[in-house]
Tab-separated table of C-alpha atoms in Angstrom:
chain	number	residue	atom	x	y	z
A	500	ASP	CA	-5.553	-1.206	0.835
A	501	GLN	CA	-3.539	-4.413	0.434
A	502	GLN	CA	-2.200	-5.140	3.915
A	503	VAL	CA	-0.498	-8.390	2.864
A	504	LYS	CA	1.437	-8.412	-0.391
A	505	GLN	CA	2.997	-11.162	-2.424
A	506	ASN	CA	4.788	-9.285	-5.167
A	507	SER	CA	5.835	-12.301	-7.218
A	508	PRO	CA	2.845	-13.793	-9.020
A	509	SER	CA	4.885	-16.787	-10.165
A	510	LEU	CA	8.122	-18.637	-9.530
A	511	SER	CA	9.817	-21.541	-11.328
A	512	VAL	CA	12.416	-23.722	-9.617
A	513	GLN	CA	14.285	-26.856	-10.590
A	514	GLU	CA	13.496	-30.021	-8.675
A	515	GLY	CA	15.864	-30.475	-5.746
A	516	ARG	CA	16.677	-26.777	-5.453
A	517	ILE	CA	15.387	-24.293	-2.885
A	518	SER	CA	12.127	-22.403	-3.416
A	519	ILE	CA	11.833	-19.054	-1.652
A	520	LEU	CA	8.454	-17.355	-1.519
A	521	ASN	CA	8.170	-13.859	-0.107
A	522	CYS	CA	5.471	-11.885	1.636
A	523	ASP	CA	5.335	-8.320	2.968
A	524	TYR	CA	2.803	-6.782	5.327
A	525	THR	CA	1.999	-3.261	6.408
A	526	ASN	CA	-0.052	-3.657	9.599
A	527	SER	CA	2.198	-3.688	12.673
A	528	MET	CA	-0.653	-5.226	14.698
A	529	PHE	CA	-0.293	-8.541	12.849
A	530	ASP	CA	1.244	-11.085	15.184
A	531	TYR	CA	0.438	-14.470	13.662
A	532	PHE	CA	1.400	-15.503	10.161
A	533	LEU	CA	0.613	-18.566	8.092
A	534	TRP	CA	1.353	-20.144	4.730
A	535	TYR	CA	-1.247	-22.111	2.831
A	536	LYS	CA	-0.859	-24.178	-0.310
A	537	LYS	CA	-3.657	-24.429	-2.840
A	538	TYR	CA	-4.214	-26.780	-5.750
A	539	PRO	CA	-6.772	-25.937	-8.474
A	540	ALA	CA	-10.378	-26.657	-7.510
A	541	GLU	CA	-9.401	-27.396	-3.905
A	542	GLY	CA	-9.381	-25.388	-0.715
A	543	PRO	CA	-6.215	-23.956	0.853
A	544	THR	CA	-4.227	-26.451	2.912
A	545	PHE	CA	-2.346	-25.241	5.970
A	546	LEU	CA	1.429	-25.621	5.692
A	547	ILE	CA	3.182	-23.783	8.495
A	548	SER	CA	2.720	-20.826	10.825
A	549	ILE	CA	4.768	-18.508	12.995
A	550	SER	CA	3.937	-16.139	15.806
A	551	SER	CA	5.605	-12.766	16.170
A	552	ILE	CA	7.580	-13.887	19.210
A	553	LYS	CA	9.687	-16.093	16.936
A	554	ASP	CA	11.797	-15.392	13.885
A	555	LYS	CA	11.933	-18.910	12.487
A	556	ASN	CA	9.797	-22.025	12.442
A	557	GLU	CA	10.698	-25.263	10.722
A	558	ASP	CA	8.635	-28.301	9.751
A	559	GLY	CA	10.356	-30.862	7.587
A	560	ARG	CA	11.176	-29.355	4.207
A	561	PHE	CA	9.347	-26.106	5.063
A	562	THR	CA	10.813	-23.201	7.015
A	563	VAL	CA	9.203	-19.837	7.609
A	564	PHE	CA	11.313	-16.802	8.506
A	565	LEU	CA	9.887	-13.637	10.031
A	566	ASN	CA	11.629	-10.250	9.994
A	567	LYS	CA	9.428	-7.972	12.090
A	568	SER	CA	11.463	-4.831	11.570
A	569	ALA	CA	11.142	-5.209	7.804
A	570	LYS	CA	7.574	-6.514	8.043
A	571	HIS	CA	8.610	-9.393	5.835
A	572	LEU	CA	8.261	-13.133	5.924
A	573	SER	CA	9.441	-15.861	3.635
A	574	LEU	CA	8.788	-19.540	3.069
A	575	HIS	CA	11.687	-21.796	2.139
A	576	ILE	CA	11.071	-25.218	0.624
A	577	VAL	CA	14.123	-27.472	0.492
A	578	PRO	CA	14.419	-29.605	-1.527
A	579	SER	CA	11.651	-28.633	-3.912
A	580	GLN	CA	9.602	-31.453	-5.421
A	581	PRO	CA	7.256	-31.502	-8.439
A	582	GLY	CA	4.335	-32.138	-6.064
A	583	ASP	CA	5.027	-28.760	-4.478
A	584	SER	CA	3.745	-27.064	-7.636
A	585	ALA	CA	0.737	-25.058	-6.450
A	586	VAL	CA	-0.316	-21.554	-5.479
A	587	TYR	CA	1.045	-20.449	-2.114
A	588	PHE	CA	-0.810	-17.890	-0.019
A	589	CYS	CA	0.619	-15.921	2.839
A	590	ALA	CA	-1.879	-14.896	5.546
A	591	ALA	CA	-1.666	-12.672	8.613
A	592	SER	CA	-3.777	-12.150	11.679
A	593	ASP	CA	-4.092	-9.655	14.509
A	594	THR	CA	-4.881	-12.025	17.353
A	595	SER	CA	-6.160	-9.256	19.588
A	596	GLY	CA	-9.053	-9.049	17.147
A	597	THR	CA	-11.388	-11.736	15.923
A	598	TYR	CA	-8.769	-14.042	14.426
A	599	LYS	CA	-9.737	-13.360	10.827
A	600	TYR	CA	-7.001	-13.908	8.273
A	601	ILE	CA	-5.816	-11.343	5.734
A	602	PHE	CA	-4.463	-13.097	2.647
A	603	GLY	CA	-1.969	-12.092	0.009
A	604	THR	CA	-2.761	-12.595	-3.663
A	605	GLY	CA	-0.657	-15.750	-3.938
A	606	THR	CA	2.465	-16.951	-5.739
A	607	ARG	CA	2.211	-19.747	-8.268
A	608	LEU	CA	5.164	-22.097	-7.777
A	609	LYS	CA	6.177	-24.445	-10.550
A	610	VAL	CA	8.790	-27.068	-9.746
A	611	LEU	CA	10.412	-28.384	-12.889
A	612	ALA	CA	11.461	-32.040	-13.051
B	1430	ASN	CA	-13.073	-37.711	6.115
B	1431	ALA	CA	-13.720	-35.385	9.018
B	1432	GLY	CA	-12.667	-32.256	7.149
B	1433	VAL	CA	-14.663	-29.104	6.456
B	1434	MET	CA	-17.504	-30.017	4.094
B	1435	GLN	CA	-18.996	-27.514	1.701
B	1436	ASN	CA	-21.885	-28.023	-0.651
B	1437	PRO	CA	-22.698	-27.671	-3.358
B	1438	ARG	CA	-19.273	-27.662	-5.010
B	1439	HIS	CA	-20.673	-25.810	-7.994
B	1440	LEU	CA	-23.747	-23.612	-8.108
B	1441	VAL	CA	-25.196	-21.845	-11.116
B	1442	ARG	CA	-27.796	-19.122	-10.673
B	1443	ARG	CA	-29.440	-16.569	-12.919
B	1444	ARG	CA	-29.352	-12.905	-12.034
B	1445	GLY	CA	-31.961	-12.088	-9.405
B	1446	GLN	CA	-32.120	-15.575	-7.906
B	1447	GLU	CA	-30.970	-16.604	-4.435
B	1448	ALA	CA	-27.861	-18.639	-3.675
B	1449	ARG	CA	-27.436	-20.723	-0.534
B	1450	LEU	CA	-24.028	-22.115	0.338
B	1451	ARG	CA	-23.578	-24.619	3.135
B	1452	CYS	CA	-20.646	-25.425	5.375
B	1453	SER	CA	-20.236	-28.139	7.975
B	1454	PRO	CA	-17.158	-27.499	10.125
B	1455	MET	CA	-14.663	-30.112	11.197
B	1456	LYS	CA	-15.758	-32.284	14.074
B	1457	GLY	CA	-15.114	-30.503	17.328
B	1458	HIS	CA	-14.874	-27.062	15.697
B	1459	SER	CA	-17.391	-24.448	16.738
B	1460	HIS	CA	-15.972	-21.434	14.910
B	1461	VAL	CA	-16.705	-20.842	11.229
B	1462	TYR	CA	-15.288	-18.283	8.813
B	1463	TRP	CA	-16.385	-17.465	5.268
B	1464	TYR	CA	-14.006	-16.104	2.646
B	1465	ARG	CA	-14.528	-15.127	-0.991
B	1466	GLN	CA	-11.973	-15.450	-3.753
B	1467	LEU	CA	-12.440	-13.510	-6.968
B	1468	PRO	CA	-10.470	-14.646	-10.049
B	1469	GLU	CA	-6.722	-13.955	-9.772
B	1470	GLU	CA	-7.092	-12.575	-6.248
B	1471	GLY	CA	-6.449	-13.773	-2.731
B	1472	LEU	CA	-9.118	-14.854	-0.295
B	1473	LYS	CA	-11.051	-12.018	1.319
B	1474	PHE	CA	-12.602	-12.409	4.764
B	1475	MET	CA	-16.370	-12.034	4.865
B	1476	VAL	CA	-17.758	-13.171	8.220
B	1477	TYR	CA	-16.885	-15.047	11.417
B	1478	LEU	CA	-19.537	-16.968	13.326
B	1479	GLN	CA	-19.893	-19.107	16.378
B	1480	LYS	CA	-22.964	-21.193	17.085
B	1481	GLU	CA	-25.981	-18.845	16.939
B	1482	ASN	CA	-23.748	-15.741	16.968
B	1483	ILE	CA	-22.190	-13.488	14.361
B	1484	ILE	CA	-18.891	-12.326	15.836
B	1485	ASP	CA	-17.435	-10.258	12.987
B	1486	GLU	CA	-19.184	-9.411	9.728
B	1487	SER	CA	-16.900	-6.573	8.731
B	1488	GLY	CA	-16.169	-8.173	5.341
B	1489	MET	CA	-19.778	-8.796	4.332
B	1490	PRO	CA	-21.431	-6.536	1.763
B	1491	LYS	CA	-24.107	-4.516	3.526
B	1492	GLU	CA	-26.910	-5.633	1.240
B	1493	ARG	CA	-28.078	-9.008	-0.124
B	1494	PHE	CA	-25.583	-11.073	1.902
B	1495	SER	CA	-26.325	-12.829	5.189
B	1496	ALA	CA	-24.838	-15.686	7.187
B	1497	GLU	CA	-25.958	-17.897	10.014
B	1498	PHE	CA	-24.633	-20.769	12.068
B	1499	PRO	CA	-27.599	-22.313	13.876
B	1500	LYS	CA	-27.456	-24.464	16.975
B	1501	GLU	CA	-28.120	-27.520	14.818
B	1502	GLY	CA	-26.979	-27.966	11.240
B	1503	PRO	CA	-24.466	-26.340	8.941
B	1504	SER	CA	-23.511	-22.718	8.548
B	1505	ILE	CA	-25.323	-21.034	5.655
B	1506	LEU	CA	-24.119	-18.137	3.510
B	1507	ARG	CA	-27.083	-16.643	1.694
B	1508	ILE	CA	-26.914	-14.271	-1.243
B	1509	GLN	CA	-30.181	-12.742	-2.375
B	1510	GLN	CA	-30.854	-11.277	-5.823
B	1511	VAL	CA	-27.498	-12.375	-7.170
B	1512	VAL	CA	-25.613	-10.252	-9.705
B	1513	ARG	CA	-22.779	-11.151	-12.096
B	1514	GLY	CA	-20.219	-9.672	-9.701
B	1515	ASP	CA	-21.116	-12.327	-7.118
B	1516	SER	CA	-19.453	-14.989	-9.290
B	1517	ALA	CA	-16.547	-16.265	-7.214
B	1518	ALA	CA	-15.272	-19.158	-5.151
B	1519	TYR	CA	-16.616	-19.091	-1.604
B	1520	PHE	CA	-14.555	-20.882	1.012
B	1521	CYS	CA	-15.518	-21.860	4.500
B	1522	ALA	CA	-12.979	-22.492	7.256
B	1523	SER	CA	-13.319	-23.729	10.804
B	1524	SER	CA	-11.270	-23.738	13.966
B	1525	PRO	CA	-11.742	-25.165	17.448
B	1526	SER	CA	-11.309	-21.780	19.066
B	1527	GLY	CA	-11.598	-18.212	17.896
B	1528	THR	CA	-9.059	-16.913	20.350
B	1529	TYR	CA	-5.341	-17.062	19.853
B	1530	SER	CA	-4.554	-20.718	20.301
B	1531	ASN	CA	-2.006	-21.340	17.585
B	1532	GLN	CA	-4.534	-23.581	15.877
B	1533	PRO	CA	-4.920	-22.686	12.232
B	1534	GLN	CA	-8.154	-22.486	10.345
B	1535	HIS	CA	-8.915	-25.481	8.149
B	1536	PHE	CA	-10.601	-24.866	4.831
B	1537	GLY	CA	-13.178	-26.698	2.783
B	1538	ASP	CA	-12.873	-27.132	-0.971
B	1539	GLY	CA	-15.187	-24.236	-1.680
B	1540	THR	CA	-18.339	-23.557	-3.655
B	1541	ARG	CA	-17.864	-22.120	-7.119
B	1542	LEU	CA	-20.760	-19.772	-7.780
B	1543	SER	CA	-21.484	-18.796	-11.364
B	1544	ILE	CA	-24.091	-16.192	-12.241
B	1545	LEU	CA	-25.585	-16.307	-15.722
């Protein structure tokens, strides 16, 4: 049972344009959401998070939007840069539990110069 | 670098042998999590430990797998009698608190386990 889904395995975007990565979840108990970026042969690096009491969180070029009614979140990267090319994982947590993360399968972003 | 340290980075074992993976959390972090990533999949939670305690092992296979986080030293993920299906990347993460504190888990670079 895949509780966190990233339905787009890959995405290509031109440098300078906006990248939009999407994530859907099924468990209504999830109340904390995160995005991680991963380069080959490295561990995931934390990018940005959002709690369920908010619908938007922004950090520099990265903005995460949360739509609780649709059980959907998205990561916007503006402007996209070639160094952003990586696999992006969405993760969710039910913080009334033991704070374990449930990850999506990832979206491979390629930013074209 | 005070990040999460995992070793070895690569580990090759033959079927039936034991694999031991080590994780030293970030300085000041007392909560450790282990995740496994199979090829072309996301990370799957295995176990959550605090010093000398297993808090949640709901993601651990019931047999051959064990984890510990002793009072002194790194956390160890142990796989006995390895099989080909154990080949994966194993990631360790740490956090300063296991309760909701808006402090994300920080990951190490993983151990790539290959079973011959």
